[in-house]
PDB file of C-alpha atoms and ligand atoms in Angstrom:
ATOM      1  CA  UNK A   5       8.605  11.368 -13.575  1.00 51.00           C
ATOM      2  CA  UNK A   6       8.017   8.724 -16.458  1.00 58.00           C
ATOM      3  CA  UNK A   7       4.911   8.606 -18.366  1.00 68.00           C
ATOM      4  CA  UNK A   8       2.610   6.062 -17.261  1.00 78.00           C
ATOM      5  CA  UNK A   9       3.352   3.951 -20.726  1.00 83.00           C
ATOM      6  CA  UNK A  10       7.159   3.667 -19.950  1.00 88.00           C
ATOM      7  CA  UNK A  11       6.128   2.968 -16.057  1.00 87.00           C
ATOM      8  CA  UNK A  12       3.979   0.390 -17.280  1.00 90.00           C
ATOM      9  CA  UNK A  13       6.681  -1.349 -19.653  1.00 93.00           C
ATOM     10  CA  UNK A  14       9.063  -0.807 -16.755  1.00 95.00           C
ATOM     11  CA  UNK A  15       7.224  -2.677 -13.835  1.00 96.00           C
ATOM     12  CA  UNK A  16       6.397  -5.396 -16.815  1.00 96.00           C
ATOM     13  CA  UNK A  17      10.046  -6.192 -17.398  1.00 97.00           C
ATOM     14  CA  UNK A  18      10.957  -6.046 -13.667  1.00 97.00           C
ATOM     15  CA  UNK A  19       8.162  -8.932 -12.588  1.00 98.00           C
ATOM     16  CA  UNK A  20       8.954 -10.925 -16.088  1.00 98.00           C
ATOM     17  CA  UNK A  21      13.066 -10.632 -14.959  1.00 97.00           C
ATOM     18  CA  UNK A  22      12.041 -11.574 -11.453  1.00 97.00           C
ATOM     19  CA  UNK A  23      10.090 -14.507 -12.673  1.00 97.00           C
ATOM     20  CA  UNK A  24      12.435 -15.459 -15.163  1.00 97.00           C
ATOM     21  CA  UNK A  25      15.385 -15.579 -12.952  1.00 97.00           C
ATOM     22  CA  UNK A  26      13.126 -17.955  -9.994  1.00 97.00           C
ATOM     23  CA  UNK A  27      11.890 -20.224 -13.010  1.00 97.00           C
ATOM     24  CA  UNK A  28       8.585 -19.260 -12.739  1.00 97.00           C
ATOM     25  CA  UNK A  29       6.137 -19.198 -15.718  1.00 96.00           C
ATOM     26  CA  UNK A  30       4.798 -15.917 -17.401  1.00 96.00           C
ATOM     27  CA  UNK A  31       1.028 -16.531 -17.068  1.00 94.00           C
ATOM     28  CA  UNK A  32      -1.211 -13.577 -18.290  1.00 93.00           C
ATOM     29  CA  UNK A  33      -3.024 -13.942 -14.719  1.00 93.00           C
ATOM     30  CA  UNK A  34       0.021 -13.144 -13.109  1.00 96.00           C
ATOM     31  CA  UNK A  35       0.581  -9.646 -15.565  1.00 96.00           C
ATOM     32  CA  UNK A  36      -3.544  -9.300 -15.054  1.00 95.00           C
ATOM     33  CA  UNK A  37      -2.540  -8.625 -11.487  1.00 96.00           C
ATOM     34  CA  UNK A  38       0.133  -6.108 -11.747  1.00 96.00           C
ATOM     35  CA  UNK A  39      -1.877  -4.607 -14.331  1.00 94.00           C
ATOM     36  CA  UNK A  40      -4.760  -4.081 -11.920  1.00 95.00           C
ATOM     37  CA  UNK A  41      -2.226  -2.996  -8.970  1.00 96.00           C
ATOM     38  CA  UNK A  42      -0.596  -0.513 -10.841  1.00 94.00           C
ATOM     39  CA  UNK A  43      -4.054   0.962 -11.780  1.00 93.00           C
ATOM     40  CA  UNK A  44      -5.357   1.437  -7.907  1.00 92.00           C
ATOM     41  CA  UNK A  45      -3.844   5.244  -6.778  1.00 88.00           C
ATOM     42  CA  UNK A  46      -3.783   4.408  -3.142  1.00 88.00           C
ATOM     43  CA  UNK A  47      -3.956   1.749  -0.711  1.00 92.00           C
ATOM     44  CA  UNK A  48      -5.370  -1.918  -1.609  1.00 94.00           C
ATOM     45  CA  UNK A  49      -6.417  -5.380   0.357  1.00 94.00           C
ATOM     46  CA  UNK A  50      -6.294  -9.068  -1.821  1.00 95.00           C
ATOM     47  CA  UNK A  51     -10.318  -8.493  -1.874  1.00 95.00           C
ATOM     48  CA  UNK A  52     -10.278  -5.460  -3.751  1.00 95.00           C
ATOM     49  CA  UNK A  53      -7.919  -6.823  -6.556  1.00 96.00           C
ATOM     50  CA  UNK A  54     -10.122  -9.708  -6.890  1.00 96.00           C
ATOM     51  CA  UNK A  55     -12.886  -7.749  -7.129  1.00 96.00           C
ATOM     52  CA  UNK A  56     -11.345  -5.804  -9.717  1.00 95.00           C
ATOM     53  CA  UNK A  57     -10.449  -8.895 -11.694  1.00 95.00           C
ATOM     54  CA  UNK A  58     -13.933 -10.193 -11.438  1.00 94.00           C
ATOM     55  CA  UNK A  59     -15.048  -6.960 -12.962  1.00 94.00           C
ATOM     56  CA  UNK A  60     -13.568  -7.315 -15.842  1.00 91.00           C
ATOM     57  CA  UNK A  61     -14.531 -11.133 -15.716  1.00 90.00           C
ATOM     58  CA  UNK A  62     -10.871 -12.407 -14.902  1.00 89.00           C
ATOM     59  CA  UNK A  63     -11.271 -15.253 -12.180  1.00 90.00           C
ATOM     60  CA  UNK A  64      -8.554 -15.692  -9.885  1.00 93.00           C
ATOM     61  CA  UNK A  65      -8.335 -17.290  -6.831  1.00 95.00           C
ATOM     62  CA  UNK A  66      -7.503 -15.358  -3.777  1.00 96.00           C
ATOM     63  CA  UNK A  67      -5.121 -17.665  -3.262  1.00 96.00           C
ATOM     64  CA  UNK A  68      -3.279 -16.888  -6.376  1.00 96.00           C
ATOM     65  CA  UNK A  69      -3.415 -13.484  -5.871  1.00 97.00           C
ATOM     66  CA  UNK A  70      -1.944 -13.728  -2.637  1.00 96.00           C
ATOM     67  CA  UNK A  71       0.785 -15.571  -3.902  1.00 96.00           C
ATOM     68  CA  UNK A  72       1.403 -13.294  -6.413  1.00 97.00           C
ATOM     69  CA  UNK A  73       1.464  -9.629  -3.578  1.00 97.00           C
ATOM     70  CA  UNK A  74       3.815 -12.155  -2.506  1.00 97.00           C
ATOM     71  CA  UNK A  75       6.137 -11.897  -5.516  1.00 97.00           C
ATOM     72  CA  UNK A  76       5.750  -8.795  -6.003  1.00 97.00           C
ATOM     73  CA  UNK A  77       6.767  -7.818  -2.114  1.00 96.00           C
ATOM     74  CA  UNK A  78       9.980  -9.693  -2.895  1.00 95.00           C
ATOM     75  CA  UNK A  79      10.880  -7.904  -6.171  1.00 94.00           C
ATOM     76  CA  UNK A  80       9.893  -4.483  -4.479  1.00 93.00           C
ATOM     77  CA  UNK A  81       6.400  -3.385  -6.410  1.00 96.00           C
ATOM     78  CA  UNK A  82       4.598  -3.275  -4.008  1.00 96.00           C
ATOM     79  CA  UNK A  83       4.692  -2.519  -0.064  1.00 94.00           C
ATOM     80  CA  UNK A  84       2.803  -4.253   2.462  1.00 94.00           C
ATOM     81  CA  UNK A  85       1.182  -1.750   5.402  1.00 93.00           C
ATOM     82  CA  UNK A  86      -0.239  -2.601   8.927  1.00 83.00           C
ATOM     83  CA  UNK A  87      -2.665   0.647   9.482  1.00 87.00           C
ATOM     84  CA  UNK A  88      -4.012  -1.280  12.199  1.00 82.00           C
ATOM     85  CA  UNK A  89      -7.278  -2.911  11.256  1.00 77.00           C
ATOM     86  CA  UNK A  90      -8.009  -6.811  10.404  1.00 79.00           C
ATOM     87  CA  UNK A  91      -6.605  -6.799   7.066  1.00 84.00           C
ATOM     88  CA  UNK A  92      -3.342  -6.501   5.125  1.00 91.00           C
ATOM     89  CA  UNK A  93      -3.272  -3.430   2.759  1.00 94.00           C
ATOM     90  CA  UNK A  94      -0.691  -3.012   0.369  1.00 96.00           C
ATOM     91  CA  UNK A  95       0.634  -0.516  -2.516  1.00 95.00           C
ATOM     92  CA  UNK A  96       2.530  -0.083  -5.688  1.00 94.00           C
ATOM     93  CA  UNK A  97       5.958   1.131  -4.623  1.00 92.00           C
ATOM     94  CA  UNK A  98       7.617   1.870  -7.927  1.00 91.00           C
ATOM     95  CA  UNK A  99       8.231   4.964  -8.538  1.00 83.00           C
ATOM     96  CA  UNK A 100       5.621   6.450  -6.082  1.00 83.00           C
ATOM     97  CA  UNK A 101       8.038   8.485  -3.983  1.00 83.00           C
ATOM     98  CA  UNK A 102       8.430   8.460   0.172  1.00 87.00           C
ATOM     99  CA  UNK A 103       5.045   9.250   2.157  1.00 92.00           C
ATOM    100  CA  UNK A 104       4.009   8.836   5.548  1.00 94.00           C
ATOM    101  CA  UNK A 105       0.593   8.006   6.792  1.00 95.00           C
ATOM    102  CA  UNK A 106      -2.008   9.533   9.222  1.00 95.00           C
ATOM    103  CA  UNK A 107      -4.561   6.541  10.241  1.00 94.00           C
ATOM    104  CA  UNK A 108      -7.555   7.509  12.312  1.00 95.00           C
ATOM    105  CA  UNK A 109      -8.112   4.752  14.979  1.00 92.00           C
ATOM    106  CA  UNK A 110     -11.696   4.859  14.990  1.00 93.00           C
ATOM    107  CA  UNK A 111     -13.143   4.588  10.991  1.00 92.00           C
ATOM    108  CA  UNK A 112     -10.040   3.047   9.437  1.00 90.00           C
ATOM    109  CA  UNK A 113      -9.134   6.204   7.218  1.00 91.00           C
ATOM    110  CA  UNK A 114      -6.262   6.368   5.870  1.00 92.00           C
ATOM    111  CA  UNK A 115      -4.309   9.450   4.453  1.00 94.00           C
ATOM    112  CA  UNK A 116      -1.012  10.323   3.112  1.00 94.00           C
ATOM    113  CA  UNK A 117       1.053  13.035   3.601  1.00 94.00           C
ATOM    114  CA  UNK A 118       5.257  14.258   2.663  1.00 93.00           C
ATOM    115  CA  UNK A 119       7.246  16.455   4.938  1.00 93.00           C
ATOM    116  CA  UNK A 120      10.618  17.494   3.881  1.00 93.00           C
ATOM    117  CA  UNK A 121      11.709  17.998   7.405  1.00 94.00           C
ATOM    118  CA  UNK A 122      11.084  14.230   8.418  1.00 93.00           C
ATOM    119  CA  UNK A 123      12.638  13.201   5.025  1.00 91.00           C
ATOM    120  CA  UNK A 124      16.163  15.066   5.695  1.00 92.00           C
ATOM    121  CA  UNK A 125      16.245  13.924   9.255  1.00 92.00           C
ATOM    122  CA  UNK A 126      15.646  10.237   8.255  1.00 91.00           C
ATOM    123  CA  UNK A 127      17.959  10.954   5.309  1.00 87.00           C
ATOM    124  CA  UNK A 128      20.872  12.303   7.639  1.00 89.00           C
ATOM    125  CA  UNK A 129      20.280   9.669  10.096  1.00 87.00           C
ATOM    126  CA  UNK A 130      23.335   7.242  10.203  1.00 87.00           C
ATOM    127  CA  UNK A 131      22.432   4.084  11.599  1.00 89.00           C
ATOM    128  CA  UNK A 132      25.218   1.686  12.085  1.00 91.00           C
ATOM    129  CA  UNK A 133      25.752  -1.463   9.560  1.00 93.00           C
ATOM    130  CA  UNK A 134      22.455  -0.842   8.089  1.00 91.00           C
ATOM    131  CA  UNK A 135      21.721   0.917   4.922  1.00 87.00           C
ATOM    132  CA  UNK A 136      18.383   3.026   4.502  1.00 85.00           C
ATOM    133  CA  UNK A 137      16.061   2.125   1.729  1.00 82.00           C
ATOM    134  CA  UNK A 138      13.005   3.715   2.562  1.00 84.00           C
ATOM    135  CA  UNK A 139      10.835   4.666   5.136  1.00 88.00           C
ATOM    136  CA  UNK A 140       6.946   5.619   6.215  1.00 90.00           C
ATOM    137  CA  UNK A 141       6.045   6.530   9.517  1.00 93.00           C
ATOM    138  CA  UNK A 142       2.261   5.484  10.780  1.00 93.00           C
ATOM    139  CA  UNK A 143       0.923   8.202  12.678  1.00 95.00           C
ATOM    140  CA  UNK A 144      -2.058   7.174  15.112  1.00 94.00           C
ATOM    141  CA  UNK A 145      -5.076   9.391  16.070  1.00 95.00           C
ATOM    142  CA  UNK A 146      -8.727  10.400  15.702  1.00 96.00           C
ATOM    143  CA  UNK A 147      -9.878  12.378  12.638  1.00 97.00           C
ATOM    144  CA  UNK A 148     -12.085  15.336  12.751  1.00 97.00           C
ATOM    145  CA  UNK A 149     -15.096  13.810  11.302  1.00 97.00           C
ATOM    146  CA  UNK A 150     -14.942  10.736  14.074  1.00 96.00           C
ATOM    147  CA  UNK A 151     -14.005  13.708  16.553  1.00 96.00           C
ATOM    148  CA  UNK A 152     -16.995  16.103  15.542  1.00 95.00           C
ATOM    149  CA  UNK A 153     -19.232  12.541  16.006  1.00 94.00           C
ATOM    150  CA  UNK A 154     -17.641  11.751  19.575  1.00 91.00           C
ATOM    151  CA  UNK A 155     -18.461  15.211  20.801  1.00 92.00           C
ATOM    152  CA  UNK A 156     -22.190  15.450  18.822  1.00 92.00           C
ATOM    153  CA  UNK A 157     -22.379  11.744  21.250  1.00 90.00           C
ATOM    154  CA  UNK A 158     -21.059  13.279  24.354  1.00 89.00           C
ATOM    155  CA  UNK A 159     -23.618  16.110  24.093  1.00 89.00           C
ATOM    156  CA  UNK A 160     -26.748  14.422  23.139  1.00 86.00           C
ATOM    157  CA  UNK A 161     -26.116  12.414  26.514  1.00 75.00           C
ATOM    158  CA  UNK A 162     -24.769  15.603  29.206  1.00 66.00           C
ATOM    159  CA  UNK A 163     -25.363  13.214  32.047  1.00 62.00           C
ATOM    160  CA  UNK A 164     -22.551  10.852  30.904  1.00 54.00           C
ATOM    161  CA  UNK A 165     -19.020  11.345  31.708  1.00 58.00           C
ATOM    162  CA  UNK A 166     -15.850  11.666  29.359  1.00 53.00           C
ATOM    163  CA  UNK A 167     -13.541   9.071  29.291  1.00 54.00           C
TER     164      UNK A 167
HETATM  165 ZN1  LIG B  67     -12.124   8.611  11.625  1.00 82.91          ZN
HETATM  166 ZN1  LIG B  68       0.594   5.138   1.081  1.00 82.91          ZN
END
């Protein structure tokens, strides 16, 4: 693993090639961004980043930082998810190493979790003219705290029946 520092430095010169090679200009909002991405451990929507940014009295559009998830998507720092609710959430994918993800249908929740097993048999998995780069697998289902509050429901009301 590389220190944060050299991390940091790292993802800087990645985005600052990237923008260099599409013409794009080197604005500190753009480096604010990263910055703030690279600071969340975990999962992220635009309105947390701009939240962030307020914080420290940075004001970005959402619209800018859109655009910029955007670049960063395309230059592989970050990963976009779909855990099944209304918005977007995304991570820093540098150097974070291959997870999967339980999601609990009910409350949103969201947790991570490695398994060597799954990881070899991807791994070993040929798949014809395709080359693997990475993987996460979204596993659906209920957790216990939602589950412990169904069945505290179901027996406040004994007349009712279970779906
Ligand atoms: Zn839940
Ligand atoms: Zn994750």
């Amino acid at each position: 693993m590389e220190s944060s520092e050299s991390t940091k430095n790292t993802i800087k010169k990645i985005f600052a090639d990237y923008l260099d090679k599409h013409a794009m200009r080197k604005t500190p909002e753009r480096f604010a961004i990263l910055d703030k991405i690279y600071s969340i451990k975990g999962h992220f929507d635009v309105e947390t980043i701009y939240n962030m940014l307020l914080e420290d009295n940075y004001h970005v559009s959402k619209a800018t930082i859109y655009n910029n998830i955007g670049l960063l998507l395309d230059c592989k720092l970050v990963t976009r998810h779909q855990f099944g609710g209304n918005t977007t959430q995304y991570e820093k994918s540098y150097n974070t190493g291959i997870h999967n993800h339980i999601i609990c249908t009910k409350c949103g929740m969201v947790r991570e979790f490695t398994d060597t097993n799954i990881k070899r048999a991807i791994q070993n998995k040929h798949l014809r003219d395709f080359t693997i780069e990475s993987y996460t697998l979204y596993i659906y289902g209920i957790c216990d705290k939602c589950k412990q509050q169904e069945e505290a429901i179901m027996a406040e009301k004994p007349g009712k029946e279970k779906k």
